[in-house]
Short mmCIF file of C-alpha atoms in Angstrom, two decimals:
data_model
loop_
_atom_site.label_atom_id
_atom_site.label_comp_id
_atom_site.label_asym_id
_atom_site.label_seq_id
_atom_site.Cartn_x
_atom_site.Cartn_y
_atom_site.Cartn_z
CA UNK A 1 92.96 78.23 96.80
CA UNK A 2 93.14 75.53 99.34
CA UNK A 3 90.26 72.95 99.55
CA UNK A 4 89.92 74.43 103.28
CA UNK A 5 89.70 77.56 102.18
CA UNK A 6 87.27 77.26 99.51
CA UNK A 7 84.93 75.38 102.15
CA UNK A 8 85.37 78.67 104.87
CA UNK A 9 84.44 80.82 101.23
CA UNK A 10 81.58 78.70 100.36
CA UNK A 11 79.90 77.96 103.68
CA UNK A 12 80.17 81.22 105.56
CA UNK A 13 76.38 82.31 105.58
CA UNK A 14 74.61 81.18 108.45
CA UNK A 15 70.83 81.07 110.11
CA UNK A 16 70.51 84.47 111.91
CA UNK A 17 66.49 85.14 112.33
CA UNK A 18 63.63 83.03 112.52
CA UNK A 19 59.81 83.85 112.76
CA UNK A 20 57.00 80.86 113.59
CA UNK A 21 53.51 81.94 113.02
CA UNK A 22 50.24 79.57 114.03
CA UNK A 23 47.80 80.91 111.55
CA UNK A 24 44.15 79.84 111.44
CA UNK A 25 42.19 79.98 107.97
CA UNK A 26 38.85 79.77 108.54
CA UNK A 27 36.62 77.84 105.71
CA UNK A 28 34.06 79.54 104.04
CA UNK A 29 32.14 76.32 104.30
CA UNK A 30 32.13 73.55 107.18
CA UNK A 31 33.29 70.45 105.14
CA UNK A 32 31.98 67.13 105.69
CA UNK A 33 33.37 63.46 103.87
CA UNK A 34 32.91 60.39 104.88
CA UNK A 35 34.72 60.26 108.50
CA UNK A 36 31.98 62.93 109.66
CA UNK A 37 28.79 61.08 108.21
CA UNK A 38 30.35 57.75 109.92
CA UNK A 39 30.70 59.63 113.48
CA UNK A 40 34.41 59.60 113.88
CA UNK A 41 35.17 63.07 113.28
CA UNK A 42 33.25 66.57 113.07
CA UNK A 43 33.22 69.35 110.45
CA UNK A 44 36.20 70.88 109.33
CA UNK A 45 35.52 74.81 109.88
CA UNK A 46 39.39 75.54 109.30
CA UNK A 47 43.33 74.92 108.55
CA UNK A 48 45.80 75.59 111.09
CA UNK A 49 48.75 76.70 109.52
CA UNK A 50 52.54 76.92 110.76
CA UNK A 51 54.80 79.01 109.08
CA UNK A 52 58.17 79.19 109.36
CA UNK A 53 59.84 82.31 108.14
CA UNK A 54 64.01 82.08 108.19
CA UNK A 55 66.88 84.37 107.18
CA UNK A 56 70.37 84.32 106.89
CA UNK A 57 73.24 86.51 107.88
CA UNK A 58 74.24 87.50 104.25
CA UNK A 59 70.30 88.40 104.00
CA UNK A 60 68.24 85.41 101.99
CA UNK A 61 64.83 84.82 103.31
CA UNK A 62 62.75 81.41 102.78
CA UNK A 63 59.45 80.42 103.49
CA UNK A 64 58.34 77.03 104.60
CA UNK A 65 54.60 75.50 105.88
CA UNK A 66 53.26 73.02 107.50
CA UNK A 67 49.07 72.20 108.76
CA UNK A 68 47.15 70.41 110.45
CA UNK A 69 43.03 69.69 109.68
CA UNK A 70 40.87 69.49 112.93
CA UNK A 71 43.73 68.77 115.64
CA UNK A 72 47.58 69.38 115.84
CA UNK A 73 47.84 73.12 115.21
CA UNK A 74 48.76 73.95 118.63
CA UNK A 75 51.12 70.97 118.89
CA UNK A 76 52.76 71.44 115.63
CA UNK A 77 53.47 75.15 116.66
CA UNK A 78 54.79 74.42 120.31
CA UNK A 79 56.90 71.50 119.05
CA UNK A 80 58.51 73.92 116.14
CA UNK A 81 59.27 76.67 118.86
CA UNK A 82 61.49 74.10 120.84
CA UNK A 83 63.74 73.11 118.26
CA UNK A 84 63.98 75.79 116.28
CA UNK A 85 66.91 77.47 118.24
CA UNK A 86 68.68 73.96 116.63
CA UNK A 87 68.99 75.53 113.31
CA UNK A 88 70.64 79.03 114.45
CA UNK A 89 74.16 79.65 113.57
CA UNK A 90 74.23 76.88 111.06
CA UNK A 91 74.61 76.57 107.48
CA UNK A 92 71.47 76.52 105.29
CA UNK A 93 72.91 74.70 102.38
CA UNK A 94 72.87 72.00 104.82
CA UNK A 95 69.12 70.92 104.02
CA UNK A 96 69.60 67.13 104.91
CA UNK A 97 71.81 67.62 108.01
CA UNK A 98 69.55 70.17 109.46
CA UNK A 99 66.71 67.85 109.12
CA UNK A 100 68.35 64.82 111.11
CA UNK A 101 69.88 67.53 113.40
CA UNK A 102 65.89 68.68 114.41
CA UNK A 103 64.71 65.05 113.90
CA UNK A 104 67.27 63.84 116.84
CA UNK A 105 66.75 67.00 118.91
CA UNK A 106 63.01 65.93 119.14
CA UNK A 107 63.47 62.15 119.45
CA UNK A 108 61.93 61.26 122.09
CA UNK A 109 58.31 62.06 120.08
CA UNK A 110 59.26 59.67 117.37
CA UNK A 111 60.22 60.00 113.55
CA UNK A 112 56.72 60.18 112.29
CA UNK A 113 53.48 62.18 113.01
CA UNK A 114 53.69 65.56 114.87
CA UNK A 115 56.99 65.53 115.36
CA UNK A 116 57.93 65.78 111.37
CA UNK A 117 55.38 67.91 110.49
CA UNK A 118 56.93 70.47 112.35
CA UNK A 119 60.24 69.77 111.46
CA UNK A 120 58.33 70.34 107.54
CA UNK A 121 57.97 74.17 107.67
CA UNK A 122 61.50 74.09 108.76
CA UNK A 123 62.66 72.08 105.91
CA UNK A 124 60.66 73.70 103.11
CA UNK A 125 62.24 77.21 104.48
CA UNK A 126 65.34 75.92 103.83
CA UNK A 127 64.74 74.52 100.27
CA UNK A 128 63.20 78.25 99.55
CA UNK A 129 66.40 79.87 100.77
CA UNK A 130 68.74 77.83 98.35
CA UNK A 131 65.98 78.23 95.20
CA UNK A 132 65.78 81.97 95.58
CA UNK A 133 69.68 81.94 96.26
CA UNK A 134 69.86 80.65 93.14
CA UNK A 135 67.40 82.62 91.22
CA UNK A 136 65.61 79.50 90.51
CA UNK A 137 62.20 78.06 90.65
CA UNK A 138 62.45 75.03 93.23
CA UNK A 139 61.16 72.78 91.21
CA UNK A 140 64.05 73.77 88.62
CA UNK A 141 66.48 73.02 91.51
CA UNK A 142 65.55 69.76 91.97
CA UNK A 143 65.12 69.25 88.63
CA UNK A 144 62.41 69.61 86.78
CA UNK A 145 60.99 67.14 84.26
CA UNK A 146 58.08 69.27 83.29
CA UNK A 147 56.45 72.71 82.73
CA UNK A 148 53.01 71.93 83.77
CA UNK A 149 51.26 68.86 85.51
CA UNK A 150 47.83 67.42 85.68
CA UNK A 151 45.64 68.59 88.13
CA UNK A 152 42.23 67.82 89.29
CA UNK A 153 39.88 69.89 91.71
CA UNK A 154 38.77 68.05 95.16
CA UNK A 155 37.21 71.53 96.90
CA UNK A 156 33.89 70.79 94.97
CA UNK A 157 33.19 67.27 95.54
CA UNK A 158 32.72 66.90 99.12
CA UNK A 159 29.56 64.95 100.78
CA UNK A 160 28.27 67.70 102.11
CA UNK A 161 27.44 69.12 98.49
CA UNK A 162 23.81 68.23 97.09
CA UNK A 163 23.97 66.41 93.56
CA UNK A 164 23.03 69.66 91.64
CA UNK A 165 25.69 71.65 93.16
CA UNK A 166 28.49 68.71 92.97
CA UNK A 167 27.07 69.05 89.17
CA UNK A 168 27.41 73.34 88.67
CA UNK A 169 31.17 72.75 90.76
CA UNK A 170 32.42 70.26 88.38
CA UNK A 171 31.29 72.00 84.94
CA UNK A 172 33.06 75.29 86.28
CA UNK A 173 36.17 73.66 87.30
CA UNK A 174 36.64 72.01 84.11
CA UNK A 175 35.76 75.16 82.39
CA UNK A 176 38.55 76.87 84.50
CA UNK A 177 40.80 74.30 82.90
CA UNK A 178 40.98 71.90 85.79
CA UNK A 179 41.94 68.87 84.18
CA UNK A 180 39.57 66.12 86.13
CA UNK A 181 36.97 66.02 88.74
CA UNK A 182 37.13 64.28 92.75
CA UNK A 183 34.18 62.91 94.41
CA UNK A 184 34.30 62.02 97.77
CA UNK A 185 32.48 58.62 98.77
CA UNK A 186 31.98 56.36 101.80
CA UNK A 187 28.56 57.31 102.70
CA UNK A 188 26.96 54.89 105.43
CA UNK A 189 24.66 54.36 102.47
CA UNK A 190 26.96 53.01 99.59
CA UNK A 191 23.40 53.03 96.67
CA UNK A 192 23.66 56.65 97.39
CA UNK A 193 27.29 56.92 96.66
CA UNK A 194 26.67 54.65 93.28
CA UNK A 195 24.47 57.38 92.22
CA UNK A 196 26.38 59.95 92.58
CA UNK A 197 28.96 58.20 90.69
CA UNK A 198 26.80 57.70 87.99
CA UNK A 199 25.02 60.84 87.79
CA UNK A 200 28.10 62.57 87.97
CA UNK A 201 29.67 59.88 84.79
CA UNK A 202 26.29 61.01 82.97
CA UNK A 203 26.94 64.78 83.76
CA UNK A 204 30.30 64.94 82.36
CA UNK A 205 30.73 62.43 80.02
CA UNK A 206 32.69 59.16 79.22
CA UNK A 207 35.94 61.03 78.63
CA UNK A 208 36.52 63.16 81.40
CA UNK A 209 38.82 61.93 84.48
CA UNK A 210 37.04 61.32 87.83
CA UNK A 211 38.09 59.94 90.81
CA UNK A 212 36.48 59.00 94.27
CA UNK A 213 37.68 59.30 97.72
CA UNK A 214 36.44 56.71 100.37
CA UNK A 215 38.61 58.60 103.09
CA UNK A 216 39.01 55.14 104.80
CA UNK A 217 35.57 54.26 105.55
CA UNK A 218 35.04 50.76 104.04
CA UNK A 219 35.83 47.38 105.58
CA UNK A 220 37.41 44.71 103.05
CA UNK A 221 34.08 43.03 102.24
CA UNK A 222 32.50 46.77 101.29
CA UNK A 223 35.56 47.66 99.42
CA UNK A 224 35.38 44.96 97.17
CA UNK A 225 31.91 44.93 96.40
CA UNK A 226 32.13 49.01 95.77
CA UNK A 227 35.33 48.73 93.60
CA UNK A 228 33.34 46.10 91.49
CA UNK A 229 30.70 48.02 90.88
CA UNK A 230 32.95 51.56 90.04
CA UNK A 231 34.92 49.59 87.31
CA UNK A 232 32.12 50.61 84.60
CA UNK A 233 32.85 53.81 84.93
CA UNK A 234 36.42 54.21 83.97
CA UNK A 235 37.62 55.96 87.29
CA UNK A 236 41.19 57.32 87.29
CA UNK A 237 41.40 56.11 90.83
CA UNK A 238 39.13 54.32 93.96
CA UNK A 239 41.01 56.36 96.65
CA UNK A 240 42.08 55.43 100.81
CA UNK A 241 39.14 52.27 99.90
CA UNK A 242 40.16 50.81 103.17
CA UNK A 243 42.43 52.12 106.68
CA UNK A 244 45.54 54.13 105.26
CA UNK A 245 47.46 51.07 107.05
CA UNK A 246 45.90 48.33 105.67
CA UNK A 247 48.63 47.74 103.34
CA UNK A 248 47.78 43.60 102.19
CA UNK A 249 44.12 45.06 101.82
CA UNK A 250 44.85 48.08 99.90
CA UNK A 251 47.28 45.72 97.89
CA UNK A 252 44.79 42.60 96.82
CA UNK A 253 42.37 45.50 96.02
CA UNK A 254 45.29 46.99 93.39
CA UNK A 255 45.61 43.38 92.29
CA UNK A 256 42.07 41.97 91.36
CA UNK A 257 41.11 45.06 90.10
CA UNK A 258 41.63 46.98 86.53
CA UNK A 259 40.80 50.72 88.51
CA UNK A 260 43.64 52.08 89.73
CA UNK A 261 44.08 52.00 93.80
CA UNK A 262 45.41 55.42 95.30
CA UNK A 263 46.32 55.71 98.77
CA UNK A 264 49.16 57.45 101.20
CA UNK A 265 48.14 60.67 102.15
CA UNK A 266 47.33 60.28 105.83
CA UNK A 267 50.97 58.25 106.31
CA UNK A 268 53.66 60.43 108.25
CA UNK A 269 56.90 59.25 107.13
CA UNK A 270 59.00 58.27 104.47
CA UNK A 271 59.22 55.17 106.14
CA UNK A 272 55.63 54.25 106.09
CA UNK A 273 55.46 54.87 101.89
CA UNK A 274 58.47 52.58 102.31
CA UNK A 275 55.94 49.70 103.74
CA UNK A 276 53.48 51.13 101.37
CA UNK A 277 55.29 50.57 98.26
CA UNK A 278 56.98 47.17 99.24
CA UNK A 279 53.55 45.66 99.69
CA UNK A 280 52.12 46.84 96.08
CA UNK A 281 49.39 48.59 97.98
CA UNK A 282 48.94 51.19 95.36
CA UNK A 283 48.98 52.47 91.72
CA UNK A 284 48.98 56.21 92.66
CA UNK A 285 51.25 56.94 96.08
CA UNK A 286 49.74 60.14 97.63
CA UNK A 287 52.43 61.91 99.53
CA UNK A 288 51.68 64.94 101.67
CA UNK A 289 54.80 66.75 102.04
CA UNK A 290 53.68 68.86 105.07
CA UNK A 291 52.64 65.42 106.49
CA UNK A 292 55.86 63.41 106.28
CA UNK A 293 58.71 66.16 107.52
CA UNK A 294 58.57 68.24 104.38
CA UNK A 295 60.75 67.96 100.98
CA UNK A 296 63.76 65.90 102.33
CA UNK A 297 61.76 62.83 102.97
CA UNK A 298 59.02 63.61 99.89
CA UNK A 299 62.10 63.19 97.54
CA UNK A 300 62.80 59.73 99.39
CA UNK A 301 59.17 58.91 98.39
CA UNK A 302 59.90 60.10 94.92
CA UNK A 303 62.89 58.33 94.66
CA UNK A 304 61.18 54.60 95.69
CA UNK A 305 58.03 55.45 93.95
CA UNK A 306 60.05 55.69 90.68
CA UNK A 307 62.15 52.52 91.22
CA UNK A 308 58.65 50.83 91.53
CA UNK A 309 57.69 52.49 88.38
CA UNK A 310 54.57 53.96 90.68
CA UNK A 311 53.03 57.39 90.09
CA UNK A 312 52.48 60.10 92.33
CA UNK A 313 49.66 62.18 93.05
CA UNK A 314 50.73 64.41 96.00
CA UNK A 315 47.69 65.34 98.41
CA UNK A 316 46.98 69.16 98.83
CA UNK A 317 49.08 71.78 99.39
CA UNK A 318 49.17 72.37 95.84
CA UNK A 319 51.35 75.78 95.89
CA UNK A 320 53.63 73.38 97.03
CA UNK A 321 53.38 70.05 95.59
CA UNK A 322 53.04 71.68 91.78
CA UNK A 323 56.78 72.01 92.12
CA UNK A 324 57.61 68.49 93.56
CA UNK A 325 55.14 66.89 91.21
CA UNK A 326 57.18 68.67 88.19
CA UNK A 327 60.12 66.16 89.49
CA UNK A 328 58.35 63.26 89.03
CA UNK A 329 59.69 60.96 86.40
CA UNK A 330 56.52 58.80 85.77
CA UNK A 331 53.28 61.65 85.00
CA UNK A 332 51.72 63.04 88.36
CA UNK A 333 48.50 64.72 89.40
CA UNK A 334 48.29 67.53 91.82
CA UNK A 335 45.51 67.66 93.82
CA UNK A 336 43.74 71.22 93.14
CA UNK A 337 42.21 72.97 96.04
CA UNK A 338 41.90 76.60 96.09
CA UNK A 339 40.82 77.09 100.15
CA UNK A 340 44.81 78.29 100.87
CA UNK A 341 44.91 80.73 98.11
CA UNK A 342 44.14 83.77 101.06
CA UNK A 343 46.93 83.30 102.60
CA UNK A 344 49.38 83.94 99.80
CA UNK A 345 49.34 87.04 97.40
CA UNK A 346 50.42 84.94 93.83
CA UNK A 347 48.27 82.36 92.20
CA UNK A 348 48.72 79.00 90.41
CA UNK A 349 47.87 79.47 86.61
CA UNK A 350 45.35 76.69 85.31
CA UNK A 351 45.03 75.68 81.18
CA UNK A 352 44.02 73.26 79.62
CA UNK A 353 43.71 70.43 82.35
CA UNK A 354 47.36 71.51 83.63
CA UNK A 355 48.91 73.57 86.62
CA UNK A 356 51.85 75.39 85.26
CA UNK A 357 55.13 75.78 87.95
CA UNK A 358 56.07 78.74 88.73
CA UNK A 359 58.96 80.04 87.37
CA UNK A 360 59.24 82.50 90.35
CA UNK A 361 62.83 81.84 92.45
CA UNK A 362 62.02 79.71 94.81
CA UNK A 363 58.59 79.09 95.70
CA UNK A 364 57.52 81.88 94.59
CA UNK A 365 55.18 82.22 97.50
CA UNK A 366 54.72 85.22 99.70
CA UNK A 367 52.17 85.37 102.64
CA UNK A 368 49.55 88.05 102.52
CA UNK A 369 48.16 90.68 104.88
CA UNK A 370 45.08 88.36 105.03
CA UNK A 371 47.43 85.71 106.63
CA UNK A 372 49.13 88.18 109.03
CA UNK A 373 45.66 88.98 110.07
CA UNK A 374 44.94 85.46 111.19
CA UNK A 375 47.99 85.17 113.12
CA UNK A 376 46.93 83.87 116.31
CA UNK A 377 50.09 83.25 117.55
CA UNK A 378 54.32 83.68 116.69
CA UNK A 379 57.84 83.59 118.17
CA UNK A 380 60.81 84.55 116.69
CA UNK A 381 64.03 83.61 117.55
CA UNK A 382 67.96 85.54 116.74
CA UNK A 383 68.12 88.86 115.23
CA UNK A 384 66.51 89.81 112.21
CA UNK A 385 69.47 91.75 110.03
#
């Protein structure tokens, strides 16, 4: 057989039938950290999620997501809808093409921000399609290094929680077999942040692993003084101390002090981690994969993170990340947080401080009548076989 005609054998399935849905997940709790106590932001009372549903002509089906917390839901959704007749007709192996192909036809909104996160659910469809193809798991397509990664809960640490229930939360998620414990921090008030800190050391013990989550509510003077005084209690990580973009702050934070600095999760490209990275601005890089344009440019991130012999500790999203984390060369973290598990019918499986991946093909997600119900608004575009 001809090299041309082993190309027209291999590469004759093609997009046929996609479905966008703008899906709104309501909280069971309005959540407040620091950005709400500080005035710059209100409540978070839900998720808007986008959900991009894709098959082929020889009939394989992915799944992809994307979100947005407080604003962007619309925008995400609107901005999917226009370039999603792009991917029609073409190849789905072609993961990396496609992206630049919806990238370019949406230029004229950047390469970062809105415009990527759209392009994510896209891009994470795609990924799905070629795991399940496969019969494997998608973190076995990319390549595993692991079975199970670290996790640690965020969900029950928020600012909004009183001491005593921040205390009940953490005991029960360790008890689940969450491996370690986030408190969120920043308060106007940084004595009553300390004592949480410390109460919360007391409550659990010298060995278990917390971290704390400033959400980028200190100046440089605060930061310093607050990561001073959190080095006696053997943090994991002091996390977004100062703006996401403050890389040379963020960086002679990681340098003076022995606690670990973690930061990325509100940057939207693979680009900015670039910037990131080559300043030394963190121990822990915190990629969102929703947030930067989905798996194509998370890999990137993976890829430089690991040259700079950094670790990763993905940021929510953790049906997800569990399977990008399992990639990771250097030991990862996955944030835990258990407010998207409605809108799928499987569930992560928890021991012993660990998140095991899936060994489902694919993601080995499928969206739930719960989900369908809080469908506010979809489009689909071709014909469904």
């Amino acid at each position: 057989m001809t090299s041309s005609a082993l190309s027209e054998t291999t590469s004759q399935d093609r997009i046929q039938w996609i479905r966008l849905s703008s899906c709104y997940l309501p909280l069971a709790r309005a959540i407040s950290d620091a950005k709400v106590l500080t005035g710059r932001q209100k409540p978070m009372t839900e998720v808007a999620m986008l959900f991009a549903e894709i098959q082929t002509r020889d009939g394989h089906r992915g799944l992809g997501l994307s979100y947005a917390k407080r604003a962007g839901g619309p925008g995400q959704f609107a901005h999917a809808s226009e370039i999603a007749p792009t991917l029609l007709g073409e190849d789905p192996s072609d993961i990396a093409r496609l992206w630049t192909r919806m990238c370019w036809a949406g230029a004229s909104v950047g390469r970062s921000g809105l415009a990527v996160q759209a392009i994510a659910a896209f891009d994470v469809a795609l990924y799905d399609i070629k795991a399940r193809r496969a019969g494997l798991s998608l973190s076995k397509l990319l390549g595993s290094q692991r079975e199970s990664v670290r996790c640690y809960n965020t969900s029950g640490g928020f600012l909004h929680t009183p001491l005593d229930e921040l205390k009940r939360n953490a005991s029960a998620s360790l008890e689940r077999g969450i491996g370690g414990i986030k408190l969120k921090v920043g308060q106007p008030d940084c004595a009553m942040d300390i004592r949480r800190v410390e109460a919360m050391r007391t409550h659990l013990g010298d060995a278990a692993p917390i971290m704390v989550d400033a959400n980028q509510q200190w100046d440089r003077p605060t930061a310093q003084r607050m990561c001073r005084v959190f080095e006696e209690f053997n943090l994991v990580w002091i996390e977004e101390p100062l703006d996401a973009y403050d890389h040379e702050g963020h960086a002679a934070l990681a340098a003076r002090f022995d606690t670990p600095i973690a930061t990325g999760e509100m940057l939207t490209s693979a680009a900015e981690h670039g910037d990131l990275i080559r300043h030394r601005s963190a121990d822990f890089l915190m990629p969102d994969a929703p947030r930067v344009g989905g798996i194509t440019p998370f890999l990137q991130i993976a890829a430089q993170a690991e040259l700079a012999h950094l670790s990763l500790a993905p940021h929510f999203a953790m049906e997800l990340h569990v399977h990008l984390a399992a990639t990771c060369a250097n030991e990862p973290w996955v944030e835990h947080f258990d407010w998207l598990e409605p809108l799928f019918n499987e569930r992560l499986e928890i021991a012993n401080g660990r998140m095991l991946v899936p060994t489902r093909p694919g993601l080995g997600l499928s969206l739930s009548e719960q989900a369908r119900r809080w469908t506010r608004e979809s489009v689909e575009f071709g014909e469904r076989g």
